Tab-separated table of C-alpha atoms in Angstrom:
chain	number	residue	atom	x	y	z
K	193	MET	CA	96.094	82.921	52.710
K	194	ASN	CA	96.451	86.619	52.040
K	195	GLN	CA	94.384	89.649	52.907
K	196	ILE	CA	92.435	89.543	49.648
K	197	ASP	CA	91.446	85.923	50.200
K	198	ARG	CA	90.291	86.681	53.717
K	199	ASN	CA	88.148	89.532	52.455
K	200	ILE	CA	86.683	87.303	49.789
K	201	ILE	CA	85.829	84.511	52.227
K	202	ASN	CA	84.338	86.906	54.728
K	203	HIS	CA	82.237	88.342	51.920
K	204	MET	CA	81.017	85.043	50.479
K	205	GLN	CA	79.007	83.979	53.463
K	206	ASN	CA	76.174	86.197	54.306
K	207	ASP	CA	74.568	87.981	51.448
K	208	PHE	CA	75.783	86.225	48.355
K	209	PRO	CA	73.847	87.843	45.501
K	210	VAL	CA	71.124	85.882	43.764
K	211	CYS	CA	71.092	87.575	40.369
K	212	GLU	CA	72.350	86.899	36.837
K	213	SER	CA	75.965	87.812	37.544
K	214	PRO	CA	76.499	87.382	41.275
K	215	PHE	CA	80.286	87.309	41.102
K	216	ALA	CA	80.323	90.569	39.140
K	217	LYS	CA	78.187	92.166	41.826
K	218	MET	CA	80.393	90.802	44.574
K	219	ALA	CA	83.518	91.879	42.701
K	220	ALA	CA	82.169	95.424	42.498
K	221	GLN	CA	81.583	95.421	46.261
K	222	LEU	CA	85.158	94.262	46.786
K	223	ASP	CA	86.513	96.648	44.181
K	224	MET	CA	87.908	93.754	42.177
K	225	ASP	CA	87.685	92.409	38.683
K	226	GLU	CA	85.042	89.711	38.212
K	227	GLU	CA	87.396	87.274	36.523
K	228	VAL	CA	90.095	87.751	39.137
K	229	LEU	CA	87.521	87.068	41.838
K	230	ILE	CA	86.255	83.905	40.156
K	231	ASN	CA	89.814	82.646	39.738
K	232	ARG	CA	90.657	83.353	43.362
K	233	ILE	CA	87.597	81.484	44.620
K	234	GLN	CA	88.315	78.576	42.304
K	235	SER	CA	91.882	78.315	43.545
K	236	LEU	CA	90.754	78.436	47.197
K	237	LEU	CA	88.537	75.458	46.368
K	238	ASP	CA	91.266	73.718	44.351
K	239	ASP	CA	93.937	74.045	47.029
K	240	GLY	CA	91.555	72.761	49.680
K	241	THR	CA	91.311	75.920	51.779
K	242	LEU	CA	87.591	75.790	51.129
K	243	SER	CA	85.827	72.494	50.655
K	244	ARG	CA	82.527	73.863	49.473
K	245	PHE	CA	80.735	77.070	48.653
K	246	GLY	CA	76.992	76.955	48.388
K	247	PRO	CA	73.662	77.030	50.151
K	248	MET	CA	73.298	75.839	53.727
K	249	TYR	CA	69.976	74.105	54.023
K	250	ASN	CA	67.657	74.122	56.979
K	251	ILE	CA	67.156	70.406	57.255
K	252	GLU	CA	64.417	70.526	59.864
K	253	LYS	CA	62.393	72.838	57.687
K	254	LEU	CA	62.915	70.618	54.691
K	255	GLY	CA	61.393	67.782	56.605
K	256	GLY	CA	64.446	65.944	57.875
K	257	GLN	CA	65.631	65.156	61.362
K	258	TYR	CA	69.142	65.031	62.579
K	259	SER	CA	70.971	64.666	65.806
K	260	LEU	CA	74.301	64.282	67.515
K	261	VAL	CA	74.650	60.953	69.253
K	262	ALA	CA	77.223	59.826	71.808
K	263	MET	CA	78.243	56.362	72.980
K	264	SER	CA	80.590	55.166	75.670
K	265	VAL	CA	82.504	52.198	74.308
K	266	PRO	CA	85.498	50.407	75.861
K	267	GLU	CA	88.639	50.357	73.733
K	268	HIS	CA	88.483	46.617	73.056
K	269	ASP	CA	85.042	46.918	71.438
K	270	LEU	CA	85.625	50.215	69.685
K	271	GLU	CA	86.462	48.849	66.277
K	272	SER	CA	83.457	46.545	66.022
K	273	VAL	CA	81.078	49.233	67.296
K	274	ILE	CA	82.399	51.752	64.762
K	275	GLU	CA	81.869	49.240	62.026
K	276	VAL	CA	78.229	48.775	63.027
K	277	VAL	CA	77.593	52.530	63.387
K	278	ASN	CA	79.218	53.391	60.061
K	279	SER	CA	77.284	50.673	58.260
K	280	TYR	CA	74.226	52.956	58.320
K	281	PRO	CA	74.182	55.445	55.435
K	282	GLU	CA	72.245	57.822	57.701
K	283	VAL	CA	75.406	58.313	59.762
K	284	ALA	CA	77.430	61.237	58.414
K	285	HIS	CA	80.260	62.285	60.698
K	286	ASN	CA	81.773	59.976	63.234
K	287	TYR	CA	84.565	61.050	65.557
K	288	GLU	CA	86.387	59.412	68.407
K	289	ARG	CA	86.863	61.845	71.255
K	290	ASP	CA	89.121	61.711	74.266
K	291	HIS	CA	86.470	61.112	76.920
K	292	SER	CA	84.469	58.312	78.539
K	293	PHE	CA	81.827	59.244	75.975
K	294	ASN	CA	84.215	58.486	73.159
K	295	VAL	CA	82.086	57.880	70.074
K	296	TRP	CA	80.266	60.874	68.576
K	297	PHE	CA	78.333	60.780	65.361
K	298	VAL	CA	75.819	62.823	63.410
K	299	ILE	CA	72.794	60.990	62.135
K	300	ALA	CA	70.154	62.209	59.691
K	301	ALA	CA	66.866	60.571	58.835
K	302	GLU	CA	63.555	61.547	57.328
K	303	THR	CA	61.588	61.291	60.572
K	304	VAL	CA	62.187	61.120	64.311
K	305	THR	CA	60.764	57.603	64.330
K	306	GLU	CA	63.215	56.476	61.690
K	307	LEU	CA	66.104	58.098	63.544
K	308	LYS	CA	65.156	56.467	66.866
K	309	ASP	CA	64.709	53.181	65.072
K	310	ILE	CA	68.279	53.232	63.741
K	311	LEU	CA	69.600	54.081	67.206
K	312	LYS	CA	67.668	51.126	68.653
K	313	LYS	CA	69.190	48.853	66.022
K	314	ILE	CA	72.683	50.140	66.832
K	315	GLU	CA	72.087	49.499	70.540
K	316	LYS	CA	70.824	46.006	69.865
K	317	ARG	CA	73.696	45.103	67.553
K	318	THR	CA	76.450	46.585	69.735
K	319	GLY	CA	75.073	46.130	73.249
K	320	TYR	CA	75.934	49.733	74.123
K	321	ALA	CA	73.566	52.595	74.880
K	322	THR	CA	73.229	55.565	72.542
K	323	TYR	CA	72.677	59.076	73.885
K	324	ASP	CA	70.689	61.235	71.544
K	325	MET	CA	71.459	64.946	71.914
K	326	PRO	CA	69.300	66.755	69.376
K	327	LYS	CA	69.996	70.391	68.638
K	328	LEU	CA	67.605	72.764	70.366
K	329	GLU	CA	69.109	76.027	69.182
K	330	GLU	CA	71.911	77.088	66.876
K	331	PHE	CA	73.896	80.199	67.623
K	332	TYR	CA	75.053	81.124	64.153
K	333	ILE	CA	78.660	82.107	63.938
K	334	GLY	CA	79.824	81.897	60.383
K	335	LEU	CA	83.428	81.868	59.504
K	336	LYS	CA	85.455	84.726	60.815
K	337	PHE	CA	88.844	85.605	59.531
K	338	ASP	CA	90.404	88.569	61.149
K	339	ALA	CA	90.822	90.638	58.040
I	196	MET	CA	51.736	104.478	64.643
I	197	LYS	CA	52.767	101.965	62.058
I	198	LEU	CA	50.255	99.629	60.580
I	199	VAL	CA	51.612	96.122	60.325
I	200	VAL	CA	50.139	94.080	57.543
I	201	ASP	CA	50.834	90.409	57.619
I	202	ASN	CA	50.945	89.423	53.999
I	203	SER	CA	53.139	86.402	54.494
I	204	GLU	CA	52.118	83.477	52.375
I	205	PRO	CA	50.904	80.355	54.089
I	206	GLU	CA	53.636	77.757	54.448
I	207	ILE	CA	53.646	75.474	51.464
I	208	ALA	CA	55.855	72.503	50.904
I	209	ILE	CA	58.556	72.655	48.293
I	210	ASP	CA	57.775	70.997	44.987
I	211	SER	CA	59.766	68.493	42.972
I	212	ILE	CA	61.507	71.219	40.940
I	213	ASP	CA	62.734	72.805	44.173
I	214	GLN	CA	63.923	69.396	45.321
I	215	ASN	CA	65.896	68.884	42.120
I	216	LEU	CA	67.314	72.365	42.441
I	217	ILE	CA	68.366	71.750	46.051
I	218	ALA	CA	69.978	68.464	45.083
I	219	SER	CA	71.828	70.001	42.143
I	220	ILE	CA	73.566	72.664	44.249
I	221	GLN	CA	74.182	70.581	47.370
I	222	ASN	CA	77.832	70.130	46.438
I	223	GLY	CA	78.218	73.809	45.856
I	224	LEU	CA	77.444	76.566	43.458
I	225	PRO	CA	79.209	76.568	40.073
I	226	ILE	CA	82.059	79.085	40.170
I	227	CYS	CA	81.562	80.920	36.888
I	228	LYS	CA	80.115	84.171	35.563
I	229	ARG	CA	76.567	82.901	35.291
I	230	PRO	CA	76.239	80.176	37.928
I	231	TYR	CA	72.457	80.227	37.978
I	232	ALA	CA	72.331	79.887	34.199
I	233	LYS	CA	74.578	76.857	34.434
I	234	ILE	CA	72.272	75.219	36.971
I	235	ALA	CA	69.319	76.152	34.791
I	236	ASP	CA	70.877	74.343	31.824
I	237	GLN	CA	71.353	71.197	33.840
I	238	LEU	CA	67.766	71.223	35.062
I	239	GLU	CA	66.249	72.458	31.799
I	240	LEU	CA	64.840	75.535	33.470
I	241	SER	CA	65.314	79.187	32.627
I	242	GLU	CA	67.927	81.239	34.453
I	243	ASN	CA	65.160	83.502	35.752
I	244	GLU	CA	63.269	80.618	37.225
I	245	VAL	CA	66.368	79.342	39.033
I	246	ILE	CA	67.061	82.811	40.455
I	247	ASP	CA	63.438	83.197	41.452
I	248	ARG	CA	63.256	79.798	43.128
I	249	ILE	CA	66.537	80.197	45.021
I	250	SER	CA	65.440	83.642	46.219
I	251	LYS	CA	62.192	82.162	47.491
I	252	LEU	CA	63.965	79.249	49.189
I	253	LEU	CA	66.122	81.838	50.969
I	254	ASP	CA	63.145	84.040	51.872
I	255	ARG	CA	61.218	81.096	53.225
I	256	GLY	CA	64.199	79.844	55.218
I	257	PHE	CA	64.686	76.504	53.452
I	258	ILE	CA	68.121	77.781	52.564
I	259	LYS	CA	69.557	79.446	55.658
I	260	ARG	CA	72.297	81.297	53.808
I	261	PHE	CA	75.170	80.767	51.450
I	262	GLY	CA	78.187	79.534	53.259
I	263	VAL	CA	81.709	78.296	52.890
I	264	VAL	CA	83.029	75.139	54.459
I	265	VAL	CA	86.642	75.447	55.531
I	266	ARG	CA	88.940	72.541	56.087
I	267	HIS	CA	90.338	73.436	59.474
I	268	HIS	CA	92.530	70.389	59.557
I	269	GLU	CA	94.139	71.227	56.240
I	270	LEU	CA	94.721	74.808	57.371
I	271	GLY	CA	96.930	73.548	60.177
I	272	TYR	CA	94.280	73.519	62.882
I	273	LYS	CA	95.002	69.942	63.826
I	274	GLU	CA	93.202	69.941	67.147
I	275	ASN	CA	89.532	70.463	67.729
I	276	ALA	CA	87.872	70.358	71.087
I	277	MET	CA	84.195	70.178	71.762
I	278	ILE	CA	83.593	71.997	75.031
I	279	VAL	CA	80.350	71.002	76.705
I	280	TRP	CA	78.788	73.141	79.408
I	281	ASP	CA	76.069	72.784	81.986
I	282	ILE	CA	74.460	76.207	81.911
I	283	PRO	CA	71.215	77.108	83.683
I	284	ASP	CA	68.552	77.247	80.972
I	285	ASP	CA	67.702	80.885	81.616
I	286	GLN	CA	71.332	81.938	81.084
I	287	VAL	CA	72.083	79.951	77.932
I	288	GLN	CA	71.232	82.755	75.526
I	289	ILE	CA	73.523	85.287	77.195
I	290	ILE	CA	76.406	82.879	77.634
I	291	ALA	CA	76.126	81.566	74.072
I	292	ASN	CA	76.106	85.064	72.623
I	293	LYS	CA	79.249	85.836	74.552
I	294	MET	CA	80.913	82.599	73.442
I	295	LYS	CA	80.243	83.146	69.777
I	296	SER	CA	81.871	86.557	69.903
I	297	TYR	CA	85.266	84.840	70.190
I	298	SER	CA	86.895	84.353	66.822
I	299	PHE	CA	88.258	80.948	67.845
I	300	VAL	CA	84.787	79.555	68.589
I	301	THR	CA	83.560	77.955	65.368
I	302	LEU	CA	80.270	76.369	66.422
I	303	CYS	CA	77.833	76.935	69.254
I	304	TYR	CA	74.696	74.880	69.880
I	305	ARG	CA	72.222	74.270	72.639
I	306	ARG	CA	71.358	70.592	72.836
I	307	ALA	CA	69.094	68.355	74.875
I	308	ARG	CA	70.543	66.977	78.102
I	309	GLN	CA	70.450	63.242	78.709
I	310	LEU	CA	70.109	63.031	82.466
I	311	PRO	CA	71.471	61.529	84.596
I	312	GLU	CA	74.449	60.491	82.448
I	313	TRP	CA	74.850	63.693	80.477
I	314	ARG	CA	74.168	67.016	82.147
I	315	TYR	CA	75.573	69.308	79.474
I	316	ASN	CA	73.308	71.525	77.381
I	317	LEU	CA	75.614	73.972	75.581
I	318	TYR	CA	78.295	72.957	73.100
I	319	CYS	CA	81.001	75.016	71.490
I	320	MET	CA	83.865	74.030	69.221
I	321	ILE	CA	87.367	75.447	69.426
I	322	HIS	CA	89.970	74.738	66.758
I	323	GLY	CA	93.655	75.182	67.424
I	324	LYS	CA	97.065	74.211	66.124
I	325	SER	CA	97.813	72.255	69.312
I	326	ARG	CA	96.037	71.106	72.458
I	327	ASP	CA	97.988	73.707	74.406
I	328	GLU	CA	96.712	76.428	72.142
I	329	VAL	CA	93.120	75.225	72.546
I	330	MET	CA	93.518	75.107	76.337
I	331	ASN	CA	94.980	78.619	76.389
I	332	LEU	CA	92.071	79.957	74.361
I	333	LEU	CA	89.567	78.215	76.606
I	334	ASN	CA	91.246	79.531	79.751
I	335	GLU	CA	91.278	83.020	78.320
I	336	MET	CA	87.525	82.761	77.787
I	337	LEU	CA	86.936	81.317	81.268
I	338	ASP	CA	89.065	83.944	82.997
I	339	SER	CA	87.779	86.999	81.229
I	340	ASN	CA	84.137	86.050	81.855
I	341	ASN	CA	84.603	84.483	85.246
I	342	TRP	CA	82.905	81.302	84.075
I	343	HIS	CA	84.784	79.015	86.456
I	344	SER	CA	81.613	78.286	88.408
I	345	PHE	CA	80.036	76.507	85.429
I	346	GLU	CA	80.546	72.782	85.051
I	347	TYR	CA	82.176	71.994	81.740
I	348	ASP	CA	84.100	69.229	80.075
I	349	ILE	CA	86.570	69.146	77.199
I	350	LEU	CA	86.410	66.522	74.478
I	351	PHE	CA	89.370	66.586	72.130
I	352	SER	CA	88.964	64.718	68.872
I	353	LYS	CA	91.196	61.685	68.555
I	354	GLN	CA	90.289	60.049	65.309
I	355	ARG	CA	87.957	60.680	62.423
I	356	PHE	CA	86.120	57.494	61.457
I	357	LYS	CA	83.895	59.009	58.862
I	358	GLN	CA	83.485	62.421	57.424
I	359	ARG	CA	81.369	63.039	54.490
I	360	ALA	CA	78.973	65.776	53.748
I	361	ALA	CA	75.493	64.413	53.948
I	362	ASN	CA	75.212	64.474	50.172
I	363	TYR	CA	73.907	60.967	49.773
I	364	ILE	CA	71.048	61.930	52.030
I	365	LEU	CA	69.740	64.326	49.456
I	366	ASN	CA	69.949	61.653	46.853
I	367	GLN	CA	67.668	59.592	49.011
I	368	GLY	CA	65.185	62.418	49.069
I	369	MET	CA	66.571	63.770	52.304
I	370	LEU	CA	67.900	67.216	52.689
I	371	GLU	CA	70.827	68.237	54.749
I	372	LYS	CA	72.557	71.478	55.541
């Protein structure tokens, strides 16, 4: 990734213009040609440097609930527990981490009740406790490339 | 003296057009000269209405911001560690603000503790090309702030079982970041 790309990415995050020709406006700020800018962004998406460019929603405000949940599962049961956890479409990300709390997943549901209900079902089906660690505060960072 | 007039509108729920709009751009904004016109075509709205509605969703905080999602793994940052900290509640704000000033810290959240099993209340994510690199960055942060007195733990990722953006959630009428 070159200097221009870094500048572009740093610029795309905070105040992306909401107007008829947002890329033209952004291009002017970057002292670039609109078409060159659009092509650069498209190729950053195509080559997988960026996976998405768009709005970040405030899920709580939109009425949803989500949380990070941890489980402590012995190696011999890991596979079957993962299968149960991933069978719920409400589960988005699921990572194994190198720790006694080794299963970490993000779950999203419409209400707290629904979310707790799914966790209860997971506990019942797997026999292992779930630890619900809802977000209390986000310290926004954004993506920083040293440009 | 400055007179402060509160003319903020009462909070109203988003309507079904907003919901369709949110769903239509959940995978990203079209990358073209007139992205809002393109969305408008798909939803059979006018370009002005799309611009107006997105502006309002931003103003009202339903959309937090526009953002890019970077594939750290694909960029060579193969290791990610979630560092969890037990920080006294009245110090969290200060510590978190310091943490997020480091360019290698990519996420920082305060989360509920689950006592007695889980004492940690502050989470930050560090990406690196190797575990050694991540540990060096963490130690640099610990040393320069003298944070050795805080209890913390390091959780390196081992395996990704599932990673998908929560797109499907929107399709079910749910709305995710």
